[in-house]
Amino acid sequence: MNASPKLVRVTEQGVDWAKVRADFPTLKRTVHGKPLVYLDNANTAQKPHQVIEAVDDFYRNHNANVSRAVHQLGEEATALYEGARDKLAAFLGANHRDEIVLTSGTTMATNLVAYSYLLPRLKPGDAVLVTAMEHHADIVPWQLVCKLTGAHLKVAPITESGELIVDEFVAALTPEVKFAGVAHVSNVLGTVNPVKELARECRKRGIPLLVDGSQAAPHLPLNVKAIGCDFYVVTGHKMCGPTGTGALWARRELLESMPPFFGGGEMIRTVSFEGTTFADSPHRFEAGTPNTAGFAGLGVAIDYLSGIGMANIAAREHALLAYATPRLEAIPGLRIFGKVPDKAAVISFLIDGVHAHDLATLLDQEGVAVRSGHHCAHPLMQFYGVSGTCRASLAFYNTEAEIDALVTAIGRVRKLLA
Ligand code: PLP
C-alpha cells in the first residue's frame, strides 16, 4: 500500500520552501508562453506529486469498493478510506474518528447539516443567523430549509474594512435563533473571524454553531475542541487534496441524534420492504460508493500539510501577504477589499475603471491566474456595491517573485487600458 510521503522538507534550518514548491508539478508549466503564476488557491489548491501518486496508486493497485468485500483489495481500499477519517480526526483535533463524516466537500457537508439536523428542528418564526461575509454554501442550504419550515435568515453585519461586528452578532442571538453559521476565514476578504468567542456566545444561549472551515483548514492550525463549535466543515480540494472530498466534523451526540439524509447502500443495518434500520453514525450519512481514490489522496495531502506544519504554513503565507499588500496598494487606482489586520493571504481588489473579468483575462495572458467575479458571495458584493472583484489568493508554495510578476502584469494591463 502506498506509504505516506517521507517529509524531507523540514530541516533544523526550517522549511525548504523551494523543495516544497518543486513537489507541485502544475507549477512548472507555462500558460500562453509565460511561466504559470498560480494565485487562485482559495478557489482550489494545486496538488503535490505525492497526492497525485496516491490517487494513481489506488487505481493501479488497490481499486475495490469499500466495506463490501472481504477480499484483499476490498480490505486495502477500506483501509485507505477509513485512514482518511483517522487523519481528518487528528488534523481537526476531534475527540473520536466517529465524529467525522466523509463528504464530497463543504457544500455536501452544510447540506447534510441543513437537512438532517436543522430541518426537523425548525418551526415557523424561528431564525438562522449567518454573517454578511458568508459563501453561498453557508447561506443557501439554510435558506432552503427556512423556506420549508417558515423560518427565516438573520444576518450579522460587517464593517467597511471587512470585520464582523461581534457585538451585533451577539445581539442577534435572540431566542428565535435556533442555529448559526459563520465562516472561519472569509474567501473574499481573508478576515479570520473570532470563532472561539462566537462559539462561546452561542453555547451560552444553547444555539448550535457551524463553522465553515473551507478557507481555514488549508492555512491555519486547527482544533475544533478548542474552538468549541458544534459543527465544522472542510473541503479537501483546497487542502491540496483531490476534488470531491471533504468532511463534516460534529459533536458525537449531535451526529447520533441526526437521521440519514441520503439513503442507499452502505448506510443501513437491515432492509426489508416493511422498513429499514440504519448503520451508526458516521456511516449512516455515507450512502453509496464514495470517492475512495480521492480519500486515499486526501489522506496523503493531510500528511503532507502536517509534515510541513500548519504553523509554518501560516507564517509563510503571512510573510507573502505582508510582501504583497504594500506593493499592490502602491498601484494607482487599486482598491483592496478586506483590510482587517492579521487576515489570511487573500487579496480581493479592483482597479478604477477596469472590469474584474477584463483584468483577470488580461492577467491570464501574462500567465497570472487570479479569480474574478462574485466568489460565490453575492450578498458581500452587494454590501460593497460591486458586481465582482479580482482575487489573488496565496499559498505556501507561492513566491515573492510571483507577487512581483502579478504587480508587473497589473502595471502592463493598466498601460494597455489607459
Ligand atoms: N465555503 C467557503 C468559504 C468557500 O471558499 C468554498 C469554496 O469556494 C465553499 C464553502 C464551498 O466548497 P466546495 O465547493 O468545495 O464544497
PDB file of C-alpha atoms and ligand atoms in Angstrom, residues 42-43 104-108 134-138 183 185-187 212-215 235-238 245 371 375-376 391, ligand 1:
ATOM      1  CA  ALA A  42      -8.711  29.989  -2.438  1.00  0.00           C
ATOM      2  CA  ASN A  43     -10.590  28.545  -5.407  1.00  0.00           C
ATOM      3  CA  SER A 104     -17.800  15.335  -1.237  1.00  0.00           C
ATOM      4  CA  GLY A 105     -16.827  18.737   0.150  1.00  0.00           C
ATOM      5  CA  THR A 106     -18.106  21.610   2.210  1.00  0.00           C
ATOM      6  CA  THR A 107     -21.268  22.071   0.166  1.00  0.00           C
ATOM      7  CA  MET A 108     -22.327  18.485   0.798  1.00  0.00           C
ATOM      8  CA  GLU A 134     -20.619  34.002   4.020  1.00  0.00           C
ATOM      9  CA  HIS A 135     -20.039  31.857   0.944  1.00  0.00           C
ATOM     10  CA  HIS A 136     -23.258  30.660  -0.714  1.00  0.00           C
ATOM     11  CA  ALA A 137     -22.568  27.179   0.724  1.00  0.00           C
ATOM     12  CA  ASP A 138     -23.173  28.696   4.175  1.00  0.00           C
ATOM     13  CA  ALA A 183     -17.005  31.349   8.071  1.00  0.00           C
ATOM     14  CA  VAL A 185     -11.935  32.634   7.224  1.00  0.00           C
ATOM     15  CA  SER A 186     -13.682  34.694   4.528  1.00  0.00           C
ATOM     16  CA  ASN A 187     -12.920  33.507   0.998  1.00  0.00           C
ATOM     17  CA  ASP A 212     -17.248  26.865   7.687  1.00  0.00           C
ATOM     18  CA  GLY A 213     -13.571  25.948   7.719  1.00  0.00           C
ATOM     19  CA  SER A 214     -13.116  25.749   3.936  1.00  0.00           C
ATOM     20  CA  GLN A 215     -10.603  28.584   3.892  1.00  0.00           C
ATOM     21  CA  THR A 235     -13.243  20.665   1.677  1.00  0.00           C
ATOM     22  CA  GLY A 236     -10.334  18.521   0.516  1.00  0.00           C
ATOM     23  CA  HIS A 237      -9.501  20.193  -2.783  1.00  0.00           C
ATOM     24  CA  LYS A 238      -8.489  23.419  -1.044  1.00  0.00           C
ATOM     25  CA  THR A 245     -13.544  15.031  -0.907  1.00  0.00           C
ATOM     26  CA  ARG A 371     -10.145  34.614  -9.900  1.00  0.00           C
ATOM     27  CA  HIS A 375     -16.660  34.439  -5.486  1.00  0.00           C
ATOM     28  CA  CYS A 376     -19.968  32.759  -4.515  1.00  0.00           C
ATOM     29  CA  ARG A 391      -8.870  37.918  -6.094  1.00  0.00           C
TER      30      ARG A 391
HETATM   31  N1  PLP B   1     -17.185  27.906   1.900  1.00  0.00           N
HETATM   32  C1  PLP B   1     -16.163  28.700   1.562  1.00  0.00           C
HETATM   33  C2  PLP B   1     -15.733  29.788   2.495  1.00  0.00           C
HETATM   34  C3  PLP B   1     -15.512  28.504   0.341  1.00  0.00           C
HETATM   35  O1  PLP B   1     -14.499  29.307  -0.020  1.00  0.00           O
HETATM   36  C4  PLP B   1     -15.938  27.445  -0.518  1.00  0.00           C
HETATM   37  C5  PLP B   1     -15.307  27.229  -1.845  1.00  0.00           C
HETATM   38  O2  PLP B   1     -15.037  28.150  -2.584  1.00  0.00           O
HETATM   39  C6  PLP B   1     -17.000  26.649  -0.101  1.00  0.00           C
HETATM   40  C7  PLP B   1     -17.593  26.905   1.111  1.00  0.00           C
HETATM   41  C8  PLP B   1     -17.513  25.513  -0.948  1.00  0.00           C
HETATM   42  O3  PLP B   1     -16.592  24.481  -1.036  1.00  0.00           O
HETATM   43  P1  PLP B   1     -16.891  23.243  -2.030  1.00  0.00           P
HETATM   44  O4  PLP B   1     -17.266  23.853  -3.332  1.00  0.00           O
HETATM   45  O5  PLP B   1     -15.616  22.512  -2.118  1.00  0.00           O
HETATM   46  O6  PLP B   1     -17.998  22.486  -1.441  1.00  0.00           O
END
